[in-house]
PDB file of C-alpha atoms in Angstrom:
ATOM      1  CA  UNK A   1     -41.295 -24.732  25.775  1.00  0.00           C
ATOM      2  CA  UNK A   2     -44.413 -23.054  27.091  1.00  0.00           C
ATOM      3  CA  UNK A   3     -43.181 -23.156  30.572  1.00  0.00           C
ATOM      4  CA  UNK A   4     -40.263 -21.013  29.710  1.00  0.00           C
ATOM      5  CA  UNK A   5     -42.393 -18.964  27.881  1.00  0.00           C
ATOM      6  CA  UNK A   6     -44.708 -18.628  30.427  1.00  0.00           C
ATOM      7  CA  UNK A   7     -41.558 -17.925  32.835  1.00  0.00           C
ATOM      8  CA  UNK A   8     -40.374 -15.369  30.663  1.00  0.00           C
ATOM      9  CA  UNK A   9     -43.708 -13.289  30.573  1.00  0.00           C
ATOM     10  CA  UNK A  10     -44.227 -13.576  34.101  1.00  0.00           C
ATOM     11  CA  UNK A  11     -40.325 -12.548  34.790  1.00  0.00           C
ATOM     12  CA  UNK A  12     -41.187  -9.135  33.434  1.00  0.00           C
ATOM     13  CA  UNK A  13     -43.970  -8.019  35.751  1.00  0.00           C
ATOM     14  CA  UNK A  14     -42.500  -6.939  39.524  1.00  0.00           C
ATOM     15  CA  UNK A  15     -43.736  -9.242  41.099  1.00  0.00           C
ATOM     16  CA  UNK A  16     -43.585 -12.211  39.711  1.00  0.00           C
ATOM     17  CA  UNK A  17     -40.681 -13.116  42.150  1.00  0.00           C
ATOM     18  CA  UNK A  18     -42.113 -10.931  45.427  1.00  0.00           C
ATOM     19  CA  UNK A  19     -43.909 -13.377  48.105  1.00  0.00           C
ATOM     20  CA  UNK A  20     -47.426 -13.709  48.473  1.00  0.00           C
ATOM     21  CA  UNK A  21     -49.886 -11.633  50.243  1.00  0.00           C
ATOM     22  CA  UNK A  22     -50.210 -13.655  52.569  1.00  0.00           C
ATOM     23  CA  UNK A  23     -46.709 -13.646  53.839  1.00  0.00           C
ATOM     24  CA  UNK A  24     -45.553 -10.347  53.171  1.00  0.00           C
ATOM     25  CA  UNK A  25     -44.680  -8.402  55.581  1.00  0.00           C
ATOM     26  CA  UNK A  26     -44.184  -4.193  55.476  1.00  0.00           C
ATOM     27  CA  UNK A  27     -40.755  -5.034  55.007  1.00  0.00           C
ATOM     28  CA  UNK A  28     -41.159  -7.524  51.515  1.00  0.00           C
ATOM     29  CA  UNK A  29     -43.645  -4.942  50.454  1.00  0.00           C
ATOM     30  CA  UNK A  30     -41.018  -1.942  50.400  1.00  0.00           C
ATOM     31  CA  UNK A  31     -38.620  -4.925  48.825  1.00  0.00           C
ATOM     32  CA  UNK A  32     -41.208  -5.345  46.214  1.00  0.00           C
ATOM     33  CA  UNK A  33     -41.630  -1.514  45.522  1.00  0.00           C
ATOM     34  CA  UNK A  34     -38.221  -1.298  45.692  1.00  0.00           C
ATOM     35  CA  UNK A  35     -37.579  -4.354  43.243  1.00  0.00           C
ATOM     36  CA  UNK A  36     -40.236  -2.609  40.940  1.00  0.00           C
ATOM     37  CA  UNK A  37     -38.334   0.516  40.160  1.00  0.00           C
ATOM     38  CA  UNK A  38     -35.330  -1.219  39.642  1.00  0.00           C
ATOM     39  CA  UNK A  39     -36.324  -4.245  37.179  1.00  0.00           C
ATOM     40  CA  UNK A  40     -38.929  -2.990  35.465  1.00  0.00           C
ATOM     41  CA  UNK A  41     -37.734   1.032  35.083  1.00  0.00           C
ATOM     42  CA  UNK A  42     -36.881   0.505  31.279  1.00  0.00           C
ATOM     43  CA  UNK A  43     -38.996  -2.809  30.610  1.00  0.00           C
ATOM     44  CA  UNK A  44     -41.715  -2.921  28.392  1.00  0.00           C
ATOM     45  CA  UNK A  45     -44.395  -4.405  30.005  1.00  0.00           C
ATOM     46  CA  UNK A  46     -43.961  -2.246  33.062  1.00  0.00           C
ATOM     47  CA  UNK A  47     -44.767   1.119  31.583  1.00  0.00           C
ATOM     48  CA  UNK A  48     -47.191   2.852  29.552  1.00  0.00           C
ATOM     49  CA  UNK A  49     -46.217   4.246  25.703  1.00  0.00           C
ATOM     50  CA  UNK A  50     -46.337   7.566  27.035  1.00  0.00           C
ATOM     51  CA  UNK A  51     -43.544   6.229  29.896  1.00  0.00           C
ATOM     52  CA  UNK A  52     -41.744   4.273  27.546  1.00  0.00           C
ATOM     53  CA  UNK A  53     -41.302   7.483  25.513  1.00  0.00           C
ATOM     54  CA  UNK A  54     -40.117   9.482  28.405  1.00  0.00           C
ATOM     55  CA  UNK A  55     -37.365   6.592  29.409  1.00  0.00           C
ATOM     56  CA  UNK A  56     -35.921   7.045  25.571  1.00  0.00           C
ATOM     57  CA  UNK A  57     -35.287  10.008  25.348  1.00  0.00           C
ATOM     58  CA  UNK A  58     -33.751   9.819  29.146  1.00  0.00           C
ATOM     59  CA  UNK A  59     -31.727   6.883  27.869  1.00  0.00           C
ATOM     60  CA  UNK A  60     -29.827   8.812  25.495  1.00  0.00           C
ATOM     61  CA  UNK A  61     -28.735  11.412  28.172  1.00  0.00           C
ATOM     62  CA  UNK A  62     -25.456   9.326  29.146  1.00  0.00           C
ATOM     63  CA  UNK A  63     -23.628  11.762  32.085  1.00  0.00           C
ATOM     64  CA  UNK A  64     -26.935  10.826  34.240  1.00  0.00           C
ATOM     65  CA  UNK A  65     -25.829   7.085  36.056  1.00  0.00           C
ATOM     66  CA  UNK A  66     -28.331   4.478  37.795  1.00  0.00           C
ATOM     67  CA  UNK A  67     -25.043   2.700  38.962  1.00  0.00           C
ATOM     68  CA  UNK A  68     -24.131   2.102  42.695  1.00  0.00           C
ATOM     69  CA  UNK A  69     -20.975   4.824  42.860  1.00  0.00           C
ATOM     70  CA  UNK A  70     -18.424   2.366  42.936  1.00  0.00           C
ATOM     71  CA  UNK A  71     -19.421   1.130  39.445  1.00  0.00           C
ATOM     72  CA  UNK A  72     -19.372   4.099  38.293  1.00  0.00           C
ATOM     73  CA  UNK A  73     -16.272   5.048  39.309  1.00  0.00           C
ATOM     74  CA  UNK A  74     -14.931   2.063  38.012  1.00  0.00           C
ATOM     75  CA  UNK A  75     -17.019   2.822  34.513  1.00  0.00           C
ATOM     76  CA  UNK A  76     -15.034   6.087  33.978  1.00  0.00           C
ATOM     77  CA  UNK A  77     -11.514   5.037  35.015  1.00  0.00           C
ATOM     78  CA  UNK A  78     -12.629   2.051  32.225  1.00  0.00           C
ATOM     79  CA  UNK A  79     -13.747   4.372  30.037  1.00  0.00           C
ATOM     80  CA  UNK A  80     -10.609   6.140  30.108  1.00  0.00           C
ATOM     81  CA  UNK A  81      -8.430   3.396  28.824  1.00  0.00           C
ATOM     82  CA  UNK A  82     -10.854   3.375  25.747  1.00  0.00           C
ATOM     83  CA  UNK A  83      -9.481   5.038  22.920  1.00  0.00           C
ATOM     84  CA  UNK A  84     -12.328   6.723  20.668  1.00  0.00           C
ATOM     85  CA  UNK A  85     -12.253   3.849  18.246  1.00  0.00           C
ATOM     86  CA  UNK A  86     -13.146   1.784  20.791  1.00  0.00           C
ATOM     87  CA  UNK A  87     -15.912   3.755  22.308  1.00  0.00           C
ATOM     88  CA  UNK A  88     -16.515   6.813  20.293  1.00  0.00           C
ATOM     89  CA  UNK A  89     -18.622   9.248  23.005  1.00  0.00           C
ATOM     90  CA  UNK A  90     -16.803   8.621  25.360  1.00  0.00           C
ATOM     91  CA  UNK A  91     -13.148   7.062  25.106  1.00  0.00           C
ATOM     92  CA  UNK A  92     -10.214   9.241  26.282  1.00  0.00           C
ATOM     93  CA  UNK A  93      -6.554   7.155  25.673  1.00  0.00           C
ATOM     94  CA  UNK A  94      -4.591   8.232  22.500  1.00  0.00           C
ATOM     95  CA  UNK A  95      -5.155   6.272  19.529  1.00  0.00           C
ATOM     96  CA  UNK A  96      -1.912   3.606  19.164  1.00  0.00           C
ATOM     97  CA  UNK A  97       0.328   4.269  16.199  1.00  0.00           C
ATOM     98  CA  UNK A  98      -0.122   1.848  13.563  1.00  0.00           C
ATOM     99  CA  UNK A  99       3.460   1.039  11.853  1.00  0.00           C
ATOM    100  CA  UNK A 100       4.172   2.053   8.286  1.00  0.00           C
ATOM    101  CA  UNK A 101       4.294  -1.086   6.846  1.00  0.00           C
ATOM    102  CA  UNK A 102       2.781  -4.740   9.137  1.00  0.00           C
ATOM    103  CA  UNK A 103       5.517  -7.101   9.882  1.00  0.00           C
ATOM    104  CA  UNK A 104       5.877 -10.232   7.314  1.00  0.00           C
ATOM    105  CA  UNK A 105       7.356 -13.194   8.897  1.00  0.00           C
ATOM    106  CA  UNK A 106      10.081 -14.951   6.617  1.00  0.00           C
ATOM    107  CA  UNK A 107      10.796 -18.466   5.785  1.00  0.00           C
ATOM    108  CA  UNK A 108      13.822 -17.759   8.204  1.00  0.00           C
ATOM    109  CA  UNK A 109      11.826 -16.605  10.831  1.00  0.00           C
ATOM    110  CA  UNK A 110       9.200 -19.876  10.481  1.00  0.00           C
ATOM    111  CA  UNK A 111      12.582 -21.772  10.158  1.00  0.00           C
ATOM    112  CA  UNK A 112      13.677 -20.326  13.639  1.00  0.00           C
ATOM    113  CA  UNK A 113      10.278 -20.784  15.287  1.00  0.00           C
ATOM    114  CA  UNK A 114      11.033 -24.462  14.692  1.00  0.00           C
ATOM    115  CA  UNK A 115      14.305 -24.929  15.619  1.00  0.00           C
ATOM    116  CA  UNK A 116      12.922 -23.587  19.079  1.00  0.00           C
ATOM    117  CA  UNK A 117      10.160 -25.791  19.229  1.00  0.00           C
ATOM    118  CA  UNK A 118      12.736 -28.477  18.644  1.00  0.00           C
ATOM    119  CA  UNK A 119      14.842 -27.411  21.755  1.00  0.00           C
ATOM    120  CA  UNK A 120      11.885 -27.490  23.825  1.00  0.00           C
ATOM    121  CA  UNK A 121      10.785 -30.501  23.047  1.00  0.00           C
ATOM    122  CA  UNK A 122      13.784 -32.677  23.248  1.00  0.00           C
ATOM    123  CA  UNK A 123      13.986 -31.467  26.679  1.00  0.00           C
ATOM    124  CA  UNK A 124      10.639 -32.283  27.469  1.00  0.00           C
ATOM    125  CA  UNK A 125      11.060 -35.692  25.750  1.00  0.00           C
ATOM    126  CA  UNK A 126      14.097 -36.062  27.692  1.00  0.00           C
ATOM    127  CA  UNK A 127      12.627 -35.095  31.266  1.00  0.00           C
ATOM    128  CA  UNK A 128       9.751 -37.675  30.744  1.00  0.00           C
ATOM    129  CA  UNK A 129      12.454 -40.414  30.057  1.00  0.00           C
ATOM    130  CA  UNK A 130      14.259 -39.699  32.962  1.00  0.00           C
ATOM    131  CA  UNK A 131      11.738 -39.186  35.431  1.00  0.00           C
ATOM    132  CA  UNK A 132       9.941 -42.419  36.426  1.00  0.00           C
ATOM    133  CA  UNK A 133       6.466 -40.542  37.497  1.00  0.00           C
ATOM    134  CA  UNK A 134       6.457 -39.115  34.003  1.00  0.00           C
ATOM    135  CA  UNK A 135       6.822 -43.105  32.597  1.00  0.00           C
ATOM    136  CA  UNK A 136       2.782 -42.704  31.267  1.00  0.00           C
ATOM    137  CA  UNK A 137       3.734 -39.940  29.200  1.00  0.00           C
ATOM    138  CA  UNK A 138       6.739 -41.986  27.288  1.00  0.00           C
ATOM    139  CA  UNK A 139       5.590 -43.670  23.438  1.00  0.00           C
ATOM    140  CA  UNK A 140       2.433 -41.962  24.368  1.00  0.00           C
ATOM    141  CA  UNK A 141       2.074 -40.479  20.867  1.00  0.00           C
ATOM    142  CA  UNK A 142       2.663 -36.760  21.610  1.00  0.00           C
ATOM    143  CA  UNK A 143       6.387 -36.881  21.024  1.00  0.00           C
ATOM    144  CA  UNK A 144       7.484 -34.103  18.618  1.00  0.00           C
ATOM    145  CA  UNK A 145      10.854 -34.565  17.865  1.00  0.00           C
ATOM    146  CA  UNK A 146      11.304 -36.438  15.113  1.00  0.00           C
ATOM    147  CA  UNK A 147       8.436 -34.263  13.319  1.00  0.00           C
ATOM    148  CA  UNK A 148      10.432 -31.306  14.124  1.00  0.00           C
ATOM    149  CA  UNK A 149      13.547 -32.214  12.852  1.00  0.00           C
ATOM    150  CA  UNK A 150      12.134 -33.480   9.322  1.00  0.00           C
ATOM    151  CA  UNK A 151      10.164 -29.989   8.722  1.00  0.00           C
ATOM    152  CA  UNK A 152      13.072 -28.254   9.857  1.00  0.00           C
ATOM    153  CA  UNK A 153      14.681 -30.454   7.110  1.00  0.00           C
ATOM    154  CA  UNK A 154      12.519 -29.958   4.749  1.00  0.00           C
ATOM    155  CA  UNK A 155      12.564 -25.900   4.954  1.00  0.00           C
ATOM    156  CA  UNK A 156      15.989 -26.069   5.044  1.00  0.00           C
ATOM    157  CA  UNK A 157      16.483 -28.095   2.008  1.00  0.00           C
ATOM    158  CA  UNK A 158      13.156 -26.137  -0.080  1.00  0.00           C
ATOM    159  CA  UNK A 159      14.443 -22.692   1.008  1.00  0.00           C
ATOM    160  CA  UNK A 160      17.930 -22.912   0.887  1.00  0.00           C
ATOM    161  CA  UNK A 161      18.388 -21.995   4.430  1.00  0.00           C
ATOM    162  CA  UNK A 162      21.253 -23.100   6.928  1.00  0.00           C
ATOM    163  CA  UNK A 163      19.845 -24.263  10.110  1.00  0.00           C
ATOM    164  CA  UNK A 164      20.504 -21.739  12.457  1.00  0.00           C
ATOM    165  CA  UNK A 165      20.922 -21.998  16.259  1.00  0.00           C
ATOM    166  CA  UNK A 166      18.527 -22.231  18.871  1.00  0.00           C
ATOM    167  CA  UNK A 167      17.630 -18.623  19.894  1.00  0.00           C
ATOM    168  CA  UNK A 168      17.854 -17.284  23.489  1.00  0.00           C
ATOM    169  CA  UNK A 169      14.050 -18.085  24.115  1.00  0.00           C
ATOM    170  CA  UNK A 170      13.814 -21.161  23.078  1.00  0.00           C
ATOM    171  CA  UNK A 171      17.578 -22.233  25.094  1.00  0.00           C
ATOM    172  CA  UNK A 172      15.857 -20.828  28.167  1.00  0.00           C
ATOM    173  CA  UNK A 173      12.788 -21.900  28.218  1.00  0.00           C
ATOM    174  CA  UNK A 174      14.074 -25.422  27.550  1.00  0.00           C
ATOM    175  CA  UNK A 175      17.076 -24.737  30.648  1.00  0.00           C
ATOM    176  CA  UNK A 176      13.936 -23.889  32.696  1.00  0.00           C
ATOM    177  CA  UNK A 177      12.027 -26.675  32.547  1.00  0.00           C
ATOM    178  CA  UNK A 178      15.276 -29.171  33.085  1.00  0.00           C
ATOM    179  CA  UNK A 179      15.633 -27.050  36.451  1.00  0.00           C
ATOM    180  CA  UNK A 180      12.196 -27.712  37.794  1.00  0.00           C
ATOM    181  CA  UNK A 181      11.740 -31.182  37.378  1.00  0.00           C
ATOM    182  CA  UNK A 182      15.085 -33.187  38.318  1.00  0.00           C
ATOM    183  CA  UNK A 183      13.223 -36.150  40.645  1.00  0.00           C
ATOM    184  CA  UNK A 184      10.306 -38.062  40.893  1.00  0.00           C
ATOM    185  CA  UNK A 185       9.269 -34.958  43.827  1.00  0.00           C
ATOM    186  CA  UNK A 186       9.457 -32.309  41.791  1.00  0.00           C
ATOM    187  CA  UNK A 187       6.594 -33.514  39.760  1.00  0.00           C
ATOM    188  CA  UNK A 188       3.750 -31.450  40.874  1.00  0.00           C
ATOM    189  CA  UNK A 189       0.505 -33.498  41.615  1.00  0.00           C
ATOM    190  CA  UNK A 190      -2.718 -32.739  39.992  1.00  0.00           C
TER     191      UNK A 190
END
């Protein structure tokens, strides 16, 4: 504890990092002036009050930058993907439009969700049976299946709902991973 205190006091001055007399050449020493004005320019316990009054009021004077040019180019093509909310001085994208009323999902639509799930996870359960370099994964404990198919069961039966199909997401998704793995090669190795 009192060595990172100690570290932290002695981080602040410029140059608690520079080399020693010693070995400092005219080079390290225009380093270490340079190194001063840019670490300690808005640190405390670099400046006097009267300084330290001068750099806030020059703080809150934002069109003046002390970032390389690239930066702040990048800043204000950033800044102008902001909308004001976002950064109020100085955010320039249009506000999005918020709809009239949010979107509520439905039992139907929780009901669909699962019948998806379901789809995707018999094919998983089904690639894992048939691939042999998959065999660890078999009675392993994540199978979903049978979970799925009593809460789709259960919604069905507590909602009145008819089991619909699976949707076009869910279908594909499920074709897709059926394509990639057909043999023990098209496992990918991790």
């Amino acid at each position: 504890m009192k060595l990172s205190i100690a570290l932290l006091l002695t981080a602040g001055s410029a140059t608690a990092f520079a080399p020693s007399s010693l070995v400092q050449s005219s080079y390290s020493r225009h380093l270490n002036l340079a190194t001063k004005s840019v670490f300690c320019k808005h640190s405390a316990l670099c400046m006097s009050a009267a300084e330290a009054n001068v750099a806030e009021s020059a703080d809150t004077d934002t069109t003046t930058s002390e970032f390389p040019p690239i930066l702040q180019e990048l800043r204000e093509v950033a800044m102008r993907l902001h909308t004001r909310e976002q950064s109020p001085r100085e955010g320039k994208a249009e506000e999005p439009k918020k709809p009239a009323e949010p979107y509520v999902p439905t039992q139907a639509d929780y009901l669909q969700f699962l019948v998806d799930s379901y789809v995707v996870y018999v094919a998983l359960e089904e690639i894992v049976n048939e691939v042999d370099a998959l065999a660890p994964f078999r009675n392993s404990g994540l199978e979903r299946t049978q979970a799925l198919e009593t809460d789709i069961a259960y919604m069905c039966e507590r909602f009145d709902l008819q089991r619909p199909d699976a949707g076009k997401a869910g279908s594909m998704y499920a074709a897709q991973l059926k394509n990639m793995i057909k043999s023990d090669e098209d496992v990918p190795e991790f």
